Short mmCIF file of C-alpha atoms in Angstrom, two decimals:
data_model
loop_
_atom_site.label_atom_id
_atom_site.label_comp_id
_atom_site.label_asym_id
_atom_site.label_seq_id
_atom_site.Cartn_x
_atom_site.Cartn_y
_atom_site.Cartn_z
CA MET A 191 223.13 5.36 215.90
CA THR A 192 219.80 3.84 216.75
CA ARG A 193 218.83 4.64 220.31
CA GLY A 194 216.99 1.89 222.04
CA PRO A 195 214.90 2.08 225.17
CA SER A 196 216.46 4.01 228.04
CA PRO A 197 218.06 1.56 230.43
CA GLY A 198 217.10 1.27 234.05
CA LEU A 199 220.01 1.76 236.44
CA ARG A 200 220.69 0.11 239.77
CA PRO A 201 223.67 -0.41 242.07
CA PHE A 202 226.06 -3.32 241.54
CA LEU A 203 225.20 -6.45 243.50
CA PRO A 204 227.75 -9.19 244.30
CA ALA A 205 225.60 -11.64 242.30
CA ASP A 206 226.35 -9.51 239.18
CA ALA A 207 230.10 -10.21 239.26
CA ARG A 208 230.25 -13.15 236.85
CA ALA A 209 227.91 -11.51 234.30
CA LEU A 210 229.80 -8.19 234.46
CA ALA A 211 233.15 -9.97 234.07
CA ALA A 212 231.82 -11.69 230.93
CA LEU A 213 230.39 -8.41 229.60
CA TYR A 214 233.73 -6.65 230.29
CA SER A 215 235.66 -9.28 228.33
CA ALA A 216 233.17 -9.36 225.43
CA SER A 217 233.13 -5.58 225.21
CA ILE A 218 236.92 -5.41 225.01
CA GLU A 219 237.13 -8.25 222.50
CA GLU A 220 234.39 -7.00 220.18
CA LEU A 221 234.54 -3.20 220.46
CA THR A 222 238.25 -2.33 220.63
CA GLY A 223 239.69 -4.30 217.70
CA GLU A 224 240.36 -1.21 215.59
CA ASP A 225 242.56 0.31 218.30
CA TYR A 226 244.27 -2.61 220.04
CA SER A 227 245.94 -5.83 218.88
CA GLU A 228 244.62 -9.28 219.75
CA ASP A 229 247.35 -9.70 222.38
CA GLN A 230 246.59 -6.29 223.90
CA ARG A 231 242.86 -7.07 224.07
CA ALA A 232 243.54 -10.46 225.68
CA ALA A 233 245.81 -8.86 228.30
CA TRP A 234 243.23 -6.15 229.03
CA ALA A 235 240.33 -8.60 229.27
CA SER A 236 242.31 -10.87 231.58
CA ALA A 237 241.65 -8.40 234.42
CA ALA A 238 238.26 -10.09 234.76
CA ASP A 239 239.60 -13.67 234.80
CA ASP A 240 239.69 -13.56 238.61
CA VAL A 241 235.96 -12.97 239.12
CA ALA A 242 236.35 -12.47 242.88
CA GLY A 243 239.06 -9.86 242.34
CA PHE A 244 236.98 -8.18 239.66
CA ALA A 245 233.97 -8.13 242.00
CA ALA A 246 236.13 -6.55 244.71
CA ARG A 247 237.18 -3.81 242.27
CA LEU A 248 233.53 -3.14 241.37
CA ALA A 249 232.49 -3.11 245.03
CA ALA A 250 235.35 -0.76 246.02
CA GLY A 251 233.74 2.16 244.19
CA LEU A 252 230.23 3.09 243.20
CA THR A 253 229.26 0.77 240.35
CA LEU A 254 226.02 1.18 238.43
CA VAL A 255 224.47 -1.56 236.31
CA ALA A 256 222.28 -0.72 233.31
CA LEU A 257 219.36 -3.02 232.53
CA ILE A 258 217.23 -3.27 229.40
CA ASP A 259 214.27 -5.65 229.50
CA GLY A 260 215.65 -7.08 232.74
CA ARG A 261 219.00 -8.02 231.16
CA ILE A 262 222.34 -6.44 231.99
CA ALA A 263 223.24 -3.99 229.23
CA GLY A 264 226.34 -2.34 230.68
CA PHE A 265 228.02 -0.96 233.77
CA ALA A 266 230.05 2.01 234.93
CA ALA A 267 232.08 2.73 238.06
CA LEU A 268 232.99 5.86 239.99
CA LYS A 269 236.04 5.64 242.22
CA GLU A 270 236.89 8.11 244.99
CA ASN A 271 234.07 10.42 243.76
CA ASN A 272 236.27 11.94 241.04
CA LEU A 273 237.57 9.08 238.88
CA PHE A 274 235.36 7.60 236.14
CA ASP A 275 236.90 4.17 236.57
CA MET A 276 235.04 1.92 234.11
CA LEU A 277 232.37 2.11 231.41
CA TYR A 278 231.49 -1.03 229.46
CA VAL A 279 228.47 -1.84 227.30
CA ARG A 280 227.29 -5.16 225.91
CA PRO A 281 228.62 -5.26 222.34
CA ASP A 282 225.18 -5.82 220.74
CA LEU A 283 223.93 -2.64 222.47
CA ALA A 284 226.89 -0.39 221.63
CA ARG A 285 226.04 3.07 220.31
CA ARG A 286 222.40 2.83 221.46
CA GLY A 287 222.48 5.18 224.44
CA VAL A 288 223.44 2.73 227.21
CA GLY A 289 226.92 4.24 227.65
CA ALA A 290 225.48 7.77 227.57
CA ALA A 291 222.90 6.91 230.25
CA LEU A 292 225.59 5.41 232.47
CA ALA A 293 227.94 8.36 231.90
CA ASP A 294 225.14 10.84 232.70
CA ALA A 295 224.48 9.05 235.98
CA ILE A 296 228.16 8.83 236.96
CA GLU A 297 228.69 12.53 236.20
CA LYS A 298 225.62 13.51 238.26
CA LEU A 299 226.68 11.30 241.17
CA ALA A 300 230.22 12.71 241.14
CA ALA A 301 228.88 16.28 241.08
CA GLY A 302 226.39 15.47 243.83
CA ARG A 303 229.25 14.15 245.95
CA GLY A 304 231.10 17.44 245.56
CA ALA A 305 233.53 16.64 242.74
CA LYS A 306 234.43 19.69 240.67
CA LEU A 307 236.47 17.73 238.13
CA LEU A 308 235.93 14.20 236.84
CA THR A 309 238.91 12.31 235.44
CA VAL A 310 238.87 9.30 233.12
CA ASP A 311 241.68 7.27 231.59
CA ALA A 312 239.91 6.70 228.27
CA SER A 313 240.90 3.85 226.02
CA ASP A 314 241.66 4.77 222.42
CA SER A 315 238.29 3.20 221.56
CA ALA A 316 236.40 5.39 224.08
CA ARG A 317 238.31 8.66 223.61
CA ASP A 318 235.87 10.13 221.06
CA PHE A 319 232.87 9.18 223.25
CA PHE A 320 234.31 11.11 226.19
CA ALA A 321 235.46 14.03 224.02
CA ALA A 322 231.89 14.40 222.70
CA ARG A 323 230.74 14.67 226.35
CA GLY A 324 233.09 17.58 227.03
CA TYR A 325 236.12 15.74 228.42
CA VAL A 326 239.41 17.41 227.54
CA PRO A 327 242.61 15.40 226.92
CA GLN A 328 245.32 16.07 229.52
CA SER A 329 247.99 13.43 228.89
CA ARG A 330 248.78 10.37 226.83
CA ASN A 331 249.67 7.25 228.81
CA THR A 332 251.02 3.78 228.21
CA ILE A 333 250.28 1.16 230.82
CA MET A 334 251.51 -2.43 231.19
CA LEU A 335 248.76 -5.02 231.51
CA GLY A 336 249.43 -8.73 231.37
CA GLY A 337 252.78 -8.22 229.65
CA GLU A 338 251.37 -5.90 226.98
CA TRP A 339 251.66 -2.12 226.61
CA LEU A 340 248.32 -0.35 226.06
CA GLY A 341 247.73 3.31 225.32
CA ASN A 342 245.06 5.50 226.87
CA THR A 343 244.40 9.20 227.39
CA THR A 344 243.75 10.92 230.69
CA MET A 345 240.82 13.29 230.15
CA THR A 346 238.99 15.62 232.51
CA LYS A 347 235.59 17.28 232.61
CA GLU A 348 234.63 20.28 234.73
CA LEU A 349 231.59 19.44 236.83
CA ALA A 350 231.12 22.68 238.79
CA ALA A 351 228.24 23.82 236.55
CA ALA A 352 226.47 20.48 236.98
CA ALA A 353 226.87 20.63 240.75
CA THR A 354 225.21 24.05 240.96
CA GLY A 355 222.35 23.25 238.60
CA GLY A 356 218.79 24.21 239.48
CA PRO A 357 215.90 22.00 240.48
CA HIS A 358 214.95 19.10 238.24
#
């Protein structure tokens, strides 16, 4: 893994919706091929076909956008202060620290908002990433998306220690 420059983070803006929908689809298409079939990836990516609906989903939680050199590099969303809802990175920047920076920020925000436990439904492609961050598998799931069954794993991470950390 070659780490690039640390991304800057900012909140999601409605004007980001189309770019994030495209990034979401590209990330699924290019980074999950070892774990999901072409039909499964197409069904999963189709969640962003309705850009307005996708924007509403992003706006419903706390969505952070990562920028490198002024360009969108990835995004992550926190829902209801205890659900790590989405984490997607531009395929050409995968495994360069963008996902880790976003995950760090989401975990800190969740802890700062009083969450003791953060839950994620990790795709098979993201399961090892979350496990390396201390998330523990709780259950295996199959969900229906666009007429296709996809597997994921519900994982949790204890945040109590992060919430009681000392000054920075």
